[in-house]
């Protein structure tokens, strides 16, 4: 698989109290999926939104239909388009990523990217002390 460029738009100092290993797992999963389905580009953004840190991973691929946007977070779910493009994966990545988001009192949702493909948004609330850096 050839990797497409990843554009970064990071708001510095956006921090949350979170397990770094689990946040890395979520980001790795979202980036792997975006790379697999992107045509030309993947974009990663980190911003502060009210009381949450927001991490967005978008691509310019075919996207996820409205009917499948919740189903893809179910365990062992792989859409037909995903099966055609690669041989790997168990269909657990997005389910695990959402479980990690929920464990951090956050959310992980799927939507439509302004670039035409998929857009995944992780929101984690700001709280307490000893934050882990999401964007440096």
mmCIF file of N, CA and C in Angstrom:
data_model
loop_
_atom_site.group_PDB
_atom_site.id
_atom_site.type_symbol
_atom_site.label_atom_id
_atom_site.label_comp_id
_atom_site.label_asym_id
_atom_site.label_seq_id
_atom_site.Cartn_x
_atom_site.Cartn_y
_atom_site.Cartn_z
ATOM 1 N N UNK A 1 0.847 -1.178 0.000
ATOM 2 C CA UNK A 1 0.000 0.000 0.000
ATOM 3 C C UNK A 1 0.888 1.235 0.000
ATOM 4 N N UNK A 2 0.678 2.134 -0.960
ATOM 5 C CA UNK A 2 1.394 3.396 -0.990
ATOM 6 C C UNK A 2 0.723 4.367 -0.033
ATOM 7 N N UNK A 3 1.528 5.047 0.757
ATOM 8 C CA UNK A 3 0.991 6.006 1.709
ATOM 9 C C UNK A 3 0.736 7.338 1.013
ATOM 10 N N UNK A 4 -0.380 7.952 1.369
ATOM 11 C CA UNK A 4 -0.695 9.274 0.844
ATOM 12 C C UNK A 4 -0.221 10.307 1.855
ATOM 13 N N UNK A 5 0.007 11.550 1.427
ATOM 14 C CA UNK A 5 0.457 12.581 2.359
ATOM 15 C C UNK A 5 -0.566 12.825 3.468
ATOM 16 N N UNK A 6 -0.047 13.167 4.644
ATOM 17 C CA UNK A 6 -0.890 13.515 5.781
ATOM 18 C C UNK A 6 -0.648 14.984 6.107
ATOM 19 N N UNK A 7 -1.702 15.786 5.991
ATOM 20 C CA UNK A 7 -1.626 17.204 6.339
ATOM 21 C C UNK A 7 -2.003 17.368 7.802
ATOM 22 N N UNK A 8 -1.203 18.130 8.541
ATOM 23 C CA UNK A 8 -1.461 18.341 9.964
ATOM 24 C C UNK A 8 -1.887 19.783 10.215
ATOM 25 N N UNK A 9 -2.932 19.944 10.999
ATOM 26 C CA UNK A 9 -3.385 21.258 11.480
ATOM 27 C C UNK A 9 -3.620 21.107 12.979
ATOM 28 N N UNK A 10 -2.599 21.446 13.746
ATOM 29 C CA UNK A 10 -2.624 21.178 15.173
ATOM 30 C C UNK A 10 -2.610 22.472 15.973
ATOM 31 N N UNK A 11 -3.563 22.605 16.867
ATOM 32 C CA UNK A 11 -3.600 23.736 17.784
ATOM 33 C C UNK A 11 -2.733 23.356 18.981
ATOM 34 N N UNK A 12 -1.625 24.042 19.149
ATOM 35 C CA UNK A 12 -0.702 23.681 20.223
ATOM 36 C C UNK A 12 -1.342 23.898 21.589
ATOM 37 N N UNK A 13 -0.860 23.112 22.537
ATOM 38 C CA UNK A 13 -1.343 23.240 23.904
ATOM 39 C C UNK A 13 -2.698 22.610 24.155
ATOM 40 N N UNK A 14 -3.219 21.869 23.199
ATOM 41 C CA UNK A 14 -4.501 21.185 23.394
ATOM 42 C C UNK A 14 -4.208 19.892 24.144
ATOM 43 N N UNK A 15 -4.569 19.854 25.408
ATOM 44 C CA UNK A 15 -4.232 18.706 26.245
ATOM 45 C C UNK A 15 -5.460 18.161 26.957
ATOM 46 N N UNK A 16 -5.415 16.874 27.235
ATOM 47 C CA UNK A 16 -6.480 16.211 27.979
ATOM 48 C C UNK A 16 -5.837 15.245 28.963
ATOM 49 N N UNK A 17 -6.600 14.858 29.959
ATOM 50 C CA UNK A 17 -6.147 13.814 30.873
ATOM 51 C C UNK A 17 -6.551 12.487 30.235
ATOM 52 N N UNK A 18 -5.547 11.722 29.791
ATOM 53 C CA UNK A 18 -5.837 10.509 29.032
ATOM 54 C C UNK A 18 -4.654 9.559 29.100
ATOM 55 N N UNK A 19 -4.918 8.314 28.795
ATOM 56 C CA UNK A 19 -3.877 7.305 28.695
ATOM 57 C C UNK A 19 -3.207 7.443 27.319
ATOM 58 N N UNK A 20 -1.934 7.780 27.324
ATOM 59 C CA UNK A 20 -1.213 8.010 26.065
ATOM 60 C C UNK A 20 -1.256 6.782 25.152
ATOM 61 N N UNK A 21 -1.073 5.615 25.716
ATOM 62 C CA UNK A 21 -1.053 4.389 24.904
ATOM 63 C C UNK A 21 -2.405 4.183 24.220
ATOM 64 N N UNK A 22 -3.482 4.407 24.948
ATOM 65 C CA UNK A 22 -4.802 4.230 24.349
ATOM 66 C C UNK A 22 -5.088 5.301 23.308
ATOM 67 N N UNK A 23 -4.692 6.548 23.574
ATOM 68 C CA UNK A 23 -4.893 7.611 22.583
ATOM 69 C C UNK A 23 -4.070 7.330 21.332
ATOM 70 N N UNK A 24 -2.862 6.797 21.513
ATOM 71 C CA UNK A 24 -2.039 6.431 20.354
ATOM 72 C C UNK A 24 -2.715 5.321 19.551
ATOM 73 N N UNK A 25 -3.353 4.389 20.240
ATOM 74 C CA UNK A 25 -4.053 3.300 19.549
ATOM 75 C C UNK A 25 -5.206 3.840 18.710
ATOM 76 N N UNK A 26 -5.966 4.774 19.279
ATOM 77 C CA UNK A 26 -7.068 5.385 18.523
ATOM 78 C C UNK A 26 -6.527 6.096 17.288
ATOM 79 N N UNK A 27 -5.520 6.924 17.479
ATOM 80 C CA UNK A 27 -4.963 7.676 16.354
ATOM 81 C C UNK A 27 -4.385 6.748 15.295
ATOM 82 N N UNK A 28 -3.669 5.728 15.716
ATOM 83 C CA UNK A 28 -3.104 4.772 14.759
ATOM 84 C C UNK A 28 -4.203 4.096 13.952
ATOM 85 N N UNK A 29 -5.269 3.690 14.631
ATOM 86 C CA UNK A 29 -6.377 3.039 13.936
ATOM 87 C C UNK A 29 -7.015 3.987 12.920
ATOM 88 N N UNK A 30 -7.278 5.212 13.338
ATOM 89 C CA UNK A 30 -7.924 6.174 12.439
ATOM 90 C C UNK A 30 -7.021 6.512 11.250
ATOM 91 N N UNK A 31 -5.727 6.661 11.504
ATOM 92 C CA UNK A 31 -4.796 6.952 10.402
ATOM 93 C C UNK A 31 -4.652 5.764 9.452
ATOM 94 N N UNK A 32 -4.582 4.561 10.004
ATOM 95 C CA UNK A 32 -4.494 3.371 9.143
ATOM 96 C C UNK A 32 -5.720 3.279 8.235
ATOM 97 N N UNK A 33 -6.902 3.486 8.804
ATOM 98 C CA UNK A 33 -8.123 3.440 8.000
ATOM 99 C C UNK A 33 -8.124 4.526 6.932
ATOM 100 N N UNK A 34 -7.743 5.737 7.321
ATOM 101 C CA UNK A 34 -7.728 6.848 6.369
ATOM 102 C C UNK A 34 -6.740 6.572 5.246
ATOM 103 N N UNK A 35 -5.557 6.084 5.584
ATOM 104 C CA UNK A 35 -4.558 5.765 4.559
ATOM 105 C C UNK A 35 -5.071 4.684 3.608
ATOM 106 N N UNK A 36 -5.775 3.723 4.144
ATOM 107 C CA UNK A 36 -6.287 2.613 3.332
ATOM 108 C C UNK A 36 -7.321 3.095 2.322
ATOM 109 N N UNK A 37 -8.115 4.097 2.701
ATOM 110 C CA UNK A 37 -9.241 4.498 1.853
ATOM 111 C C UNK A 37 -9.038 5.814 1.107
ATOM 112 N N UNK A 38 -8.006 6.572 1.443
ATOM 113 C CA UNK A 38 -7.764 7.860 0.790
ATOM 114 C C UNK A 38 -7.309 7.671 -0.653
ATOM 115 N N UNK A 39 -7.676 8.634 -1.477
ATOM 116 C CA UNK A 39 -7.178 8.650 -2.858
ATOM 117 C C UNK A 39 -5.857 9.407 -2.935
ATOM 118 N N UNK A 40 -5.844 10.645 -2.333
ATOM 119 C CA UNK A 40 -4.675 11.511 -2.486
ATOM 120 C C UNK A 40 -4.171 12.126 -1.193
ATOM 121 N N UNK A 41 -5.045 12.266 -0.166
ATOM 122 C CA UNK A 41 -4.619 12.996 1.025
ATOM 123 C C UNK A 41 -5.422 12.582 2.258
ATOM 124 N N UNK A 42 -4.745 12.674 3.400
ATOM 125 C CA UNK A 42 -5.360 12.500 4.719
ATOM 126 C C UNK A 42 -5.070 13.779 5.489
ATOM 127 N N UNK A 43 -6.034 14.225 6.265
ATOM 128 C CA UNK A 43 -5.835 15.435 7.069
ATOM 129 C C UNK A 43 -6.131 15.125 8.532
ATOM 130 N N UNK A 44 -5.231 15.552 9.409
ATOM 131 C CA UNK A 44 -5.400 15.397 10.856
ATOM 132 C C UNK A 44 -5.447 16.792 11.464
ATOM 133 N N UNK A 45 -6.479 17.030 12.263
ATOM 134 C CA UNK A 45 -6.632 18.317 12.935
ATOM 135 C C UNK A 45 -6.850 18.099 14.423
ATOM 136 N N UNK A 46 -6.288 18.987 15.233
ATOM 137 C CA UNK A 46 -6.533 18.999 16.675
ATOM 138 C C UNK A 46 -6.886 20.424 17.055
ATOM 139 N N UNK A 47 -8.037 20.565 17.717
ATOM 140 C CA UNK A 47 -8.521 21.886 18.135
ATOM 141 C C UNK A 47 -9.159 21.802 19.508
ATOM 142 N N UNK A 48 -9.275 22.951 20.138
ATOM 143 C CA UNK A 48 -10.065 23.089 21.359
ATOM 144 C C UNK A 48 -11.480 23.465 20.928
ATOM 145 N N UNK A 49 -12.459 22.773 21.472
ATOM 146 C CA UNK A 49 -13.865 23.078 21.199
ATOM 147 C C UNK A 49 -14.585 23.126 22.539
ATOM 148 N N UNK A 50 -14.864 24.332 23.008
ATOM 149 C CA UNK A 50 -15.516 24.512 24.301
ATOM 150 C C UNK A 50 -14.751 23.737 25.374
ATOM 151 N N UNK A 51 -15.361 22.735 25.978
ATOM 152 C CA UNK A 51 -14.736 21.986 27.074
ATOM 153 C C UNK A 51 -14.107 20.683 26.600
ATOM 154 N N UNK A 52 -13.847 20.568 25.291
ATOM 155 C CA UNK A 52 -13.274 19.326 24.770
ATOM 156 C C UNK A 52 -12.103 19.585 23.834
ATOM 157 N N UNK A 53 -11.257 18.579 23.758
ATOM 158 C CA UNK A 53 -10.226 18.528 22.723
ATOM 159 C C UNK A 53 -10.824 17.706 21.588
ATOM 160 N N UNK A 54 -10.629 18.179 20.369
ATOM 161 C CA UNK A 54 -11.220 17.507 19.214
ATOM 162 C C UNK A 54 -10.113 17.107 18.248
ATOM 163 N N UNK A 55 -10.031 15.814 17.981
ATOM 164 C CA UNK A 55 -9.108 15.258 17.003
ATOM 165 C C UNK A 55 -9.937 14.787 15.818
ATOM 166 N N UNK A 56 -9.603 15.280 14.633
ATOM 167 C CA UNK A 56 -10.343 14.915 13.425
ATOM 168 C C UNK A 56 -9.384 14.296 12.419
ATOM 169 N N UNK A 57 -9.778 13.156 11.878
ATOM 170 C CA UNK A 57 -9.013 12.500 10.809
ATOM 171 C C UNK A 57 -9.951 12.390 9.608
ATOM 172 N N UNK A 58 -9.559 13.023 8.504
ATOM 173 C CA UNK A 58 -10.380 13.062 7.294
ATOM 174 C C UNK A 58 -9.585 12.536 6.107
ATOM 175 N N UNK A 59 -10.311 12.002 5.123
ATOM 176 C CA UNK A 59 -9.655 11.567 3.890
ATOM 177 C C UNK A 59 -10.509 11.957 2.692
ATOM 178 N N UNK A 60 -9.954 11.751 1.513
ATOM 179 C CA UNK A 60 -10.653 12.100 0.273
ATOM 180 C C UNK A 60 -11.085 10.856 -0.491
ATOM 181 N N UNK A 61 -11.329 9.774 0.224
ATOM 182 C CA UNK A 61 -11.759 8.527 -0.408
ATOM 183 C C UNK A 61 -13.255 8.507 -0.668
ATOM 184 N N UNK A 62 -13.831 7.310 -0.682
ATOM 185 C CA UNK A 62 -15.252 7.156 -0.997
ATOM 186 C C UNK A 62 -16.159 7.466 0.181
ATOM 187 N N UNK A 63 -15.625 7.488 1.389
ATOM 188 C CA UNK A 63 -16.431 7.817 2.559
ATOM 189 C C UNK A 63 -17.233 6.635 3.077
ATOM 190 N N UNK A 64 -18.059 6.926 4.076
ATOM 191 C CA UNK A 64 -18.913 5.925 4.712
ATOM 192 C C UNK A 64 -20.354 6.401 4.560
ATOM 193 N N UNK A 65 -21.207 5.556 4.034
ATOM 194 C CA UNK A 65 -22.600 5.958 3.825
ATOM 195 C C UNK A 65 -23.262 6.279 5.162
ATOM 196 N N UNK A 66 -24.255 7.125 5.112
ATOM 197 C CA UNK A 66 -24.994 7.514 6.314
ATOM 198 C C UNK A 66 -25.538 6.280 7.033
ATOM 199 N N UNK A 67 -26.018 5.313 6.286
ATOM 200 C CA UNK A 67 -26.594 4.098 6.871
ATOM 201 C C UNK A 67 -25.563 3.265 7.626
ATOM 202 N N UNK A 68 -24.280 3.394 7.286
ATOM 203 C CA UNK A 68 -23.234 2.580 7.911
ATOM 204 C C UNK A 68 -22.452 3.304 8.998
ATOM 205 N N UNK A 69 -22.708 4.574 9.232
ATOM 206 C CA UNK A 69 -21.870 5.373 10.135
ATOM 207 C C UNK A 69 -21.903 4.930 11.591
ATOM 208 N N UNK A 70 -22.931 4.258 12.026
ATOM 209 C CA UNK A 70 -22.939 3.693 13.372
ATOM 210 C C UNK A 70 -22.522 2.228 13.335
ATOM 211 N N UNK A 71 -22.925 1.549 12.298
ATOM 212 C CA UNK A 71 -22.635 0.111 12.173
ATOM 213 C C UNK A 71 -21.144 -0.183 12.147
ATOM 214 N N UNK A 72 -20.334 0.716 11.596
ATOM 215 C CA UNK A 72 -18.897 0.458 11.500
ATOM 216 C C UNK A 72 -18.215 0.391 12.861
ATOM 217 N N UNK A 73 -18.894 0.852 13.911
ATOM 218 C CA UNK A 73 -18.323 0.784 15.256
ATOM 219 C C UNK A 73 -18.688 -0.515 15.974
ATOM 220 N N UNK A 74 -19.449 -1.371 15.319
ATOM 221 C CA UNK A 74 -19.786 -2.673 15.892
ATOM 222 C C UNK A 74 -18.627 -3.639 15.656
ATOM 223 N N UNK A 75 -18.416 -4.518 16.594
ATOM 224 C CA UNK A 75 -17.318 -5.486 16.485
ATOM 225 C C UNK A 75 -17.495 -6.387 15.259
ATOM 226 N N UNK A 76 -16.375 -6.647 14.594
ATOM 227 C CA UNK A 76 -16.280 -7.536 13.428
ATOM 228 C C UNK A 76 -17.005 -7.009 12.192
ATOM 229 N N UNK A 77 -17.316 -5.724 12.163
ATOM 230 C CA UNK A 77 -17.968 -5.139 10.992
ATOM 231 C C UNK A 77 -16.917 -4.634 10.020
ATOM 232 N N UNK A 78 -17.012 -5.110 8.776
ATOM 233 C CA UNK A 78 -16.176 -4.613 7.687
ATOM 234 C C UNK A 78 -17.099 -4.371 6.511
ATOM 235 N N UNK A 79 -17.067 -3.173 5.982
ATOM 236 C CA UNK A 79 -17.914 -2.845 4.840
ATOM 237 C C UNK A 79 -17.360 -3.512 3.586
ATOM 238 N N UNK A 80 -18.217 -3.752 2.618
ATOM 239 C CA UNK A 80 -17.796 -4.409 1.376
ATOM 240 C C UNK A 80 -16.639 -3.689 0.714
ATOM 241 N N UNK A 81 -16.682 -2.357 0.688
ATOM 242 C CA UNK A 81 -15.601 -1.586 0.063
ATOM 243 C C UNK A 81 -14.282 -1.862 0.766
ATOM 244 N N UNK A 82 -14.302 -2.003 2.091
ATOM 245 C CA UNK A 82 -13.081 -2.281 2.850
ATOM 246 C C UNK A 82 -12.556 -3.669 2.520
ATOM 247 N N UNK A 83 -13.426 -4.634 2.357
ATOM 248 C CA UNK A 83 -12.994 -6.000 2.056
ATOM 249 C C UNK A 83 -12.321 -6.069 0.695
ATOM 250 N N UNK A 84 -12.782 -5.268 -0.238
ATOM 251 C CA UNK A 84 -12.230 -5.293 -1.590
ATOM 252 C C UNK A 84 -10.841 -4.659 -1.652
ATOM 253 N N UNK A 85 -10.561 -3.694 -0.770
ATOM 254 C CA UNK A 85 -9.324 -2.939 -0.876
ATOM 255 C C UNK A 85 -8.159 -3.568 -0.134
ATOM 256 N N UNK A 86 -8.431 -4.407 0.863
ATOM 257 C CA UNK A 86 -7.330 -4.972 1.624
ATOM 258 C C UNK A 86 -7.697 -6.344 2.146
ATOM 259 N N UNK A 87 -6.697 -7.103 2.494
ATOM 260 C CA UNK A 87 -6.910 -8.446 3.006
ATOM 261 C C UNK A 87 -6.835 -8.507 4.527
ATOM 262 N N UNK A 88 -6.294 -7.476 5.171
ATOM 263 C CA UNK A 88 -6.091 -7.513 6.615
ATOM 264 C C UNK A 88 -7.273 -6.970 7.373
ATOM 265 N N UNK A 89 -7.142 -6.983 8.679
ATOM 266 C CA UNK A 89 -8.149 -6.387 9.541
ATOM 267 C C UNK A 89 -9.205 -7.373 9.974
ATOM 268 N N UNK A 90 -9.620 -7.190 11.214
ATOM 269 C CA UNK A 90 -10.614 -8.093 11.791
ATOM 270 C C UNK A 90 -11.969 -7.427 11.955
ATOM 271 N N UNK A 91 -12.028 -6.125 11.708
ATOM 272 C CA UNK A 91 -13.267 -5.412 11.957
ATOM 273 C C UNK A 91 -13.414 -5.010 13.411
ATOM 274 N N UNK A 92 -12.318 -4.987 14.150
ATOM 275 C CA UNK A 92 -12.354 -4.613 15.563
ATOM 276 C C UNK A 92 -11.808 -3.215 15.842
ATOM 277 N N UNK A 93 -11.038 -2.660 14.926
ATOM 278 C CA UNK A 93 -10.333 -1.402 15.175
ATOM 279 C C UNK A 93 -11.223 -0.253 15.597
ATOM 280 N N UNK A 94 -12.281 0.014 14.846
ATOM 281 C CA UNK A 94 -13.149 1.138 15.183
ATOM 282 C C UNK A 94 -13.959 0.877 16.441
ATOM 283 N N UNK A 95 -14.327 -0.377 16.680
ATOM 284 C CA UNK A 95 -15.045 -0.720 17.915
ATOM 285 C C UNK A 95 -14.147 -0.459 19.123
ATOM 286 N N UNK A 96 -12.896 -0.862 19.037
ATOM 287 C CA UNK A 96 -11.952 -0.627 20.123
ATOM 288 C C UNK A 96 -11.700 0.864 20.293
ATOM 289 N N UNK A 97 -11.539 1.582 19.190
ATOM 290 C CA UNK A 97 -11.313 3.032 19.263
ATOM 291 C C UNK A 97 -12.475 3.729 19.961
ATOM 292 N N UNK A 98 -13.694 3.339 19.632
ATOM 293 C CA UNK A 98 -14.850 3.961 20.287
ATOM 294 C C UNK A 98 -14.890 3.597 21.772
ATOM 295 N N UNK A 99 -14.574 2.351 22.107
ATOM 296 C CA UNK A 99 -14.531 1.948 23.519
ATOM 297 C C UNK A 99 -13.519 2.791 24.293
ATOM 298 N N UNK A 100 -12.377 3.062 23.691
ATOM 299 C CA UNK A 100 -11.364 3.904 24.332
ATOM 300 C C UNK A 100 -11.899 5.319 24.525
ATOM 301 N N UNK A 101 -12.558 5.861 23.511
ATOM 302 C CA UNK A 101 -13.150 7.202 23.636
ATOM 303 C C UNK A 101 -14.142 7.234 24.792
ATOM 304 N N UNK A 102 -15.026 6.247 24.859
ATOM 305 C CA UNK A 102 -16.030 6.198 25.926
ATOM 306 C C UNK A 102 -15.381 6.047 27.296
ATOM 307 N N UNK A 103 -14.303 5.280 27.388
ATOM 308 C CA UNK A 103 -13.595 5.096 28.657
ATOM 309 C C UNK A 103 -12.985 6.405 29.153
ATOM 310 N N UNK A 104 -12.756 7.343 28.243
ATOM 311 C CA UNK A 104 -12.213 8.662 28.587
ATOM 312 C C UNK A 104 -13.321 9.724 28.645
ATOM 313 N N UNK A 105 -14.566 9.268 28.767
ATOM 314 C CA UNK A 105 -15.752 10.136 28.825
ATOM 315 C C UNK A 105 -15.892 10.981 27.552
ATOM 316 N N UNK A 106 -15.449 10.407 26.445
ATOM 317 C CA UNK A 106 -15.508 11.109 25.182
ATOM 318 C C UNK A 106 -16.397 10.407 24.174
ATOM 319 N N UNK A 107 -16.273 10.832 22.927
ATOM 320 C CA UNK A 107 -17.050 10.267 21.831
ATOM 321 C C UNK A 107 -16.148 10.057 20.617
ATOM 322 N N UNK A 108 -16.550 9.132 19.771
ATOM 323 C CA UNK A 108 -15.926 8.945 18.466
ATOM 324 C C UNK A 108 -17.054 8.759 17.468
ATOM 325 N N UNK A 109 -17.103 9.641 16.486
ATOM 326 C CA UNK A 109 -18.176 9.596 15.492
ATOM 327 C C UNK A 109 -17.597 9.586 14.084
ATOM 328 N N UNK A 110 -18.416 9.112 13.156
ATOM 329 C CA UNK A 110 -18.045 9.097 11.746
ATOM 330 C C UNK A 110 -18.969 10.035 10.997
ATOM 331 N N UNK A 111 -18.422 10.690 10.003
ATOM 332 C CA UNK A 111 -19.220 11.592 9.181
ATOM 333 C C UNK A 111 -18.605 11.745 7.813
ATOM 334 N N UNK A 112 -18.972 12.799 7.162
ATOM 335 C CA UNK A 112 -18.510 13.094 5.804
ATOM 336 C C UNK A 112 -17.431 14.171 5.860
ATOM 337 N N UNK A 113 -16.341 13.920 5.195
ATOM 338 C CA UNK A 113 -15.234 14.866 5.125
ATOM 339 C C UNK A 113 -15.532 15.967 4.113
ATOM 340 N N UNK A 114 -15.079 17.185 4.387
ATOM 341 C CA UNK A 114 -15.192 18.253 3.379
ATOM 342 C C UNK A 114 -14.443 17.901 2.089
ATOM 343 N N UNK A 115 -13.518 16.947 2.177
ATOM 344 C CA UNK A 115 -12.754 16.512 1.006
ATOM 345 C C UNK A 115 -13.490 15.429 0.227
ATOM 346 N N UNK A 116 -14.643 14.986 0.743
ATOM 347 C CA UNK A 116 -15.447 14.007 0.035
ATOM 348 C C UNK A 116 -15.432 12.609 0.605
ATOM 349 N N UNK A 117 -14.468 12.294 1.451
ATOM 350 C CA UNK A 117 -14.369 10.954 2.012
ATOM 351 C C UNK A 117 -14.958 10.871 3.407
ATOM 352 N N UNK A 118 -14.308 10.072 4.231
ATOM 353 C CA UNK A 118 -14.761 9.877 5.609
ATOM 354 C C UNK A 118 -14.109 10.897 6.530
ATOM 355 N N UNK A 119 -14.794 11.156 7.636
ATOM 356 C CA UNK A 119 -14.279 12.064 8.659
ATOM 357 C C UNK A 119 -14.617 11.444 10.011
ATOM 358 N N UNK A 120 -13.587 11.176 10.806
ATOM 359 C CA UNK A 120 -13.772 10.636 12.150
ATOM 360 C C UNK A 120 -13.393 11.713 13.151
ATOM 361 N N UNK A 121 -14.258 11.918 14.137
ATOM 362 C CA UNK A 121 -14.037 12.972 15.126
ATOM 363 C C UNK A 121 -14.029 12.347 16.517
ATOM 364 N N UNK A 122 -12.893 12.495 17.190
ATOM 365 C CA UNK A 122 -12.725 12.078 18.582
ATOM 366 C C UNK A 122 -12.807 13.321 19.450
ATOM 367 N N UNK A 123 -13.702 13.294 20.424
ATOM 368 C CA UNK A 123 -13.821 14.402 21.373
ATOM 369 C C UNK A 123 -13.584 13.862 22.781
ATOM 370 N N UNK A 124 -12.636 14.489 23.476
ATOM 371 C CA UNK A 124 -12.295 14.109 24.853
ATOM 372 C C UNK A 124 -12.414 15.378 25.705
ATOM 373 N N UNK A 125 -13.142 15.305 26.830
ATOM 374 C CA UNK A 125 -13.301 16.502 27.659
ATOM 375 C C UNK A 125 -12.007 16.876 28.384
ATOM 376 N N UNK A 126 -11.835 18.179 28.574
ATOM 377 C CA UNK A 126 -10.746 18.667 29.419
ATOM 378 C C UNK A 126 -11.158 18.439 30.858
ATOM 379 N N UNK A 127 -10.209 17.988 31.694
ATOM 380 C CA UNK A 127 -10.535 17.848 33.116
ATOM 381 C C UNK A 127 -9.278 17.571 33.918
ATOM 382 N N UNK A 128 -9.338 17.952 35.171
ATOM 383 C CA UNK A 128 -8.293 17.614 36.126
ATOM 384 C C UNK A 128 -6.923 18.135 35.771
ATOM 385 N N UNK A 129 -5.945 17.591 36.429
ATOM 386 C CA UNK A 129 -4.558 17.976 36.199
ATOM 387 C C UNK A 129 -3.815 16.827 35.547
ATOM 388 N N UNK A 130 -2.514 16.989 35.376
ATOM 389 C CA UNK A 130 -1.651 16.014 34.739
ATOM 390 C C UNK A 130 -2.169 15.592 33.373
ATOM 391 N N UNK A 131 -2.316 16.547 32.459
ATOM 392 C CA UNK A 131 -2.831 16.197 31.135
ATOM 393 C C UNK A 131 -1.786 15.494 30.277
ATOM 394 N N UNK A 132 -2.264 14.742 29.330
ATOM 395 C CA UNK A 132 -1.417 14.174 28.285
ATOM 396 C C UNK A 132 -1.559 15.064 27.060
ATOM 397 N N UNK A 133 -0.466 15.307 26.383
ATOM 398 C CA UNK A 133 -0.508 16.198 25.230
ATOM 399 C C UNK A 133 -1.073 15.469 24.028
ATOM 400 N N UNK A 134 -2.113 16.054 23.404
ATOM 401 C CA UNK A 134 -2.654 15.541 22.151
ATOM 402 C C UNK A 134 -1.917 16.212 20.994
ATOM 403 N N UNK A 135 -1.675 17.494 21.095
ATOM 404 C CA UNK A 135 -0.897 18.212 20.081
ATOM 405 C C UNK A 135 0.135 19.051 20.799
ATOM 406 N N UNK A 136 1.366 18.980 20.312
ATOM 407 C CA UNK A 136 2.461 19.683 20.979
ATOM 408 C C UNK A 136 2.476 21.089 20.593
#
